Amino acid sequence: MAMVLVRSGNRKAPSLFADIDLEPVPLSHGVQEAIQAMAGCGIEERGAIFTKRPVVDFTLDLSGFTANRDLCSFSVLEPSFGAGDFLFPIVERLIASRQAFGRSIEDLACSLRAVELHEETFHTTRAALGELLRSSGISEKDASRVLTTWLQQGDFLLTHWGQLKFDFVIGNPPYVRQERIAEVLLAEYRRRYATLYDRADLYVPFIERCLSLLNDQGQLAFICADRWMKNRYGGPLRQMIAEGFHLKTHVEMCHSEAFHTNVTAYPAITVIEKAPAGPTRVADGKGLTVRELQSLSRDLTSKALGKSSNVREIIAVTNGAQPWILDATDQLAVVRRLERDFPTLEEAGCKVGIGVATGADGVFIGRFDDLDVEDDRKLPLAMTKDIRDGTVQWRGLGVINPFADDGSLVDLRDYPRLARYLTRHKDVIANRHVATKAPKNWYRTIDRISPELTCQPKLLIPDIKGTANVVFEDGQLYPHHNLYYITSDEWDLRALQAVLMSGIAFRFVEAYTTKMRGGFLRFQAQYLRRIRIPRWKDVSRVLRKRLIAAAEVGNYDATNQLVFDLYSLSESERASVGRKN
Ligand SMILES: C[S@@+](CC[C@H](N)C(=O)[O-])C[C@H]1O[C@@H](n2cnc3c(N)ncnc32)[C@H](O)[C@@H]1O
């Protein structure tokens, strides 16, 4: 088999990647024999799996290879065309566009290059493509000329492309495990492709080569097994993409529906652009009808995402050789969307604070009735243990309050019982850091106590909890320092409790905090403040009532549904927020 060298009909400026272009080196006899063997072997050995038409159209639409554009002014490559599942739709679009834009036969010939290794498949597809050209009014002679320019039979990975670069590379590369490739050929591939690493499948160097053949702003749109996006052998390819490309689109496809044959691999359609990195649009194409695929491609390629879109936009998916996290991040995408569309808790009229730290709980905290100080110098205290079961079960503890209502420390001469009590424990409390810093204030608690908070209705949230535990306290207790509190002049607190008990609050906190061992999250004030909620005035009367009722009966499953409506979450946003991982 002779390696056909593509004639260099190069109409594009040399790209930055020109330096990695490989010189045409004569292939050893062993390599040639191995290629020859592959060119004649069965479907499985050469990784042939064919793609269904709606999926092909969807992929072409995603890449922007659409007939309403002047496609003959671009160049497109199909690196392993097989029976032509991609090639025919590509050519149909080229012909339609050529007619619409009045392009010459030369323009048409310069627009496409396509390669196939398997000899028999090559010839059958070439003949069928000739039919298509002739049926569209192209003469026998022109059709033959065009086909000779377009198609070549040989090993794409060893083909010399000179200075030729492409605006589109589209297709479905071969899936061939290394065990199936002759040693001598594998060694040649390894010599040329840095991404053929570890047990990498043949589609990995295929992607590398195709990326290196892109013009600036060129698009690679492949349907391909998604394993390399996360596993070890995909590392170098991920690195290459992170360093010079923009992972624009990722669509998960259910295996049996994308291809004509059942395959065990999970395919995904990815569009990668030769451009600086940017956000990735992610969607699930599983089981979608043709019409749904069309609408999804419009969504994925739209300038701005609609509010109810099923498409998620994720930033920084590519990061060196790191695995791409595209699934769990859908939850992050919901958070990001809500951040865009809603005000923070505090902007929506809520106040977030933390309870009092005393620095000497053994002295400042005791049984409320037994604390031997004046009645107005102690406050009933809410601690984590008091709200363990999701309602307030006050265990009867209190905290000593050395602060007057104006925020200053009380004069101990006005409070003889308090003075006696504190003096009795002076050794302990005067040694605290806060006391040594300002010895005159030796009896202050670390945090100032604002007694009016006691009688304000509030929500209490413990610092560490696997899931959001938000408890309504009707205005009788002062919070201890392991508890955060939320008060509001605008929001009904019961309704707010319902919102915060839903998966949403959990997702916000999760997005900002690192998980602690055992999967626990820290519900700190700084993270709580970042939660977004609509303004109370924007919540419908019906929804208000339902939220309040759901919180009162503690029906948090119902709450999730209501909160989804409150934020107008799309179906996929609902699914990801509701998920446990
Ligand atoms: C997964 S099929 C895809 C065919 C077509 N792109 C489609 O979607 O219908 C892969 C094709 O790559 C071909 N192939 C395998 N190794 C190749 C190589 N080194 N160079 C070019 N084509 C190759 C196979 O013969 C097969 O037709």
Short mmCIF file of C-alpha atoms in Angstrom, two decimals, residues 49-51 53 56 60 78 80-92 114-116 121-122 124-126 128-129 132 151 260:
data_model
loop_
_atom_site.label_atom_id
_atom_site.label_comp_id
_atom_site.label_asym_id
_atom_site.label_seq_id
_atom_site.Cartn_x
_atom_site.Cartn_y
_atom_site.Cartn_z
CA ILE A 49 -18.10 1.94 15.06
CA PHE A 50 -20.53 3.97 13.03
CA THR A 51 -22.53 6.97 14.10
CA ARG A 53 -27.38 10.44 11.42
CA VAL A 56 -23.82 13.36 13.26
CA LEU A 60 -21.88 19.24 12.92
CA GLU A 78 -12.58 13.80 8.55
CA SER A 80 -11.20 8.23 9.65
CA PHE A 81 -14.31 8.34 7.51
CA GLY A 82 -15.26 4.65 7.36
CA ALA A 83 -18.58 4.15 5.59
CA GLY A 84 -19.06 7.91 5.60
CA ASP A 85 -21.49 8.50 8.44
CA PHE A 86 -19.89 11.92 8.94
CA LEU A 87 -18.53 12.33 5.46
CA PHE A 88 -21.87 12.29 3.62
CA PRO A 89 -23.56 14.91 5.82
CA ILE A 90 -20.39 17.02 5.59
CA VAL A 91 -20.46 16.82 1.81
CA GLU A 92 -24.22 17.49 1.65
CA ALA A 114 -10.76 12.80 4.53
CA VAL A 115 -8.78 9.68 5.35
CA GLU A 116 -9.67 6.02 5.77
CA THR A 121 -14.28 0.59 2.95
CA PHE A 122 -12.34 3.39 1.30
CA THR A 124 -16.95 1.62 -1.38
CA THR A 125 -17.35 4.99 0.29
CA ARG A 126 -15.51 6.75 -2.51
CA ALA A 128 -20.94 6.21 -3.09
CA LEU A 129 -19.66 9.74 -2.63
CA LEU A 132 -23.75 11.93 -4.46
CA LEU A 151 -10.03 11.40 -0.12
CA HIS A 260 -25.40 1.80 14.96
#
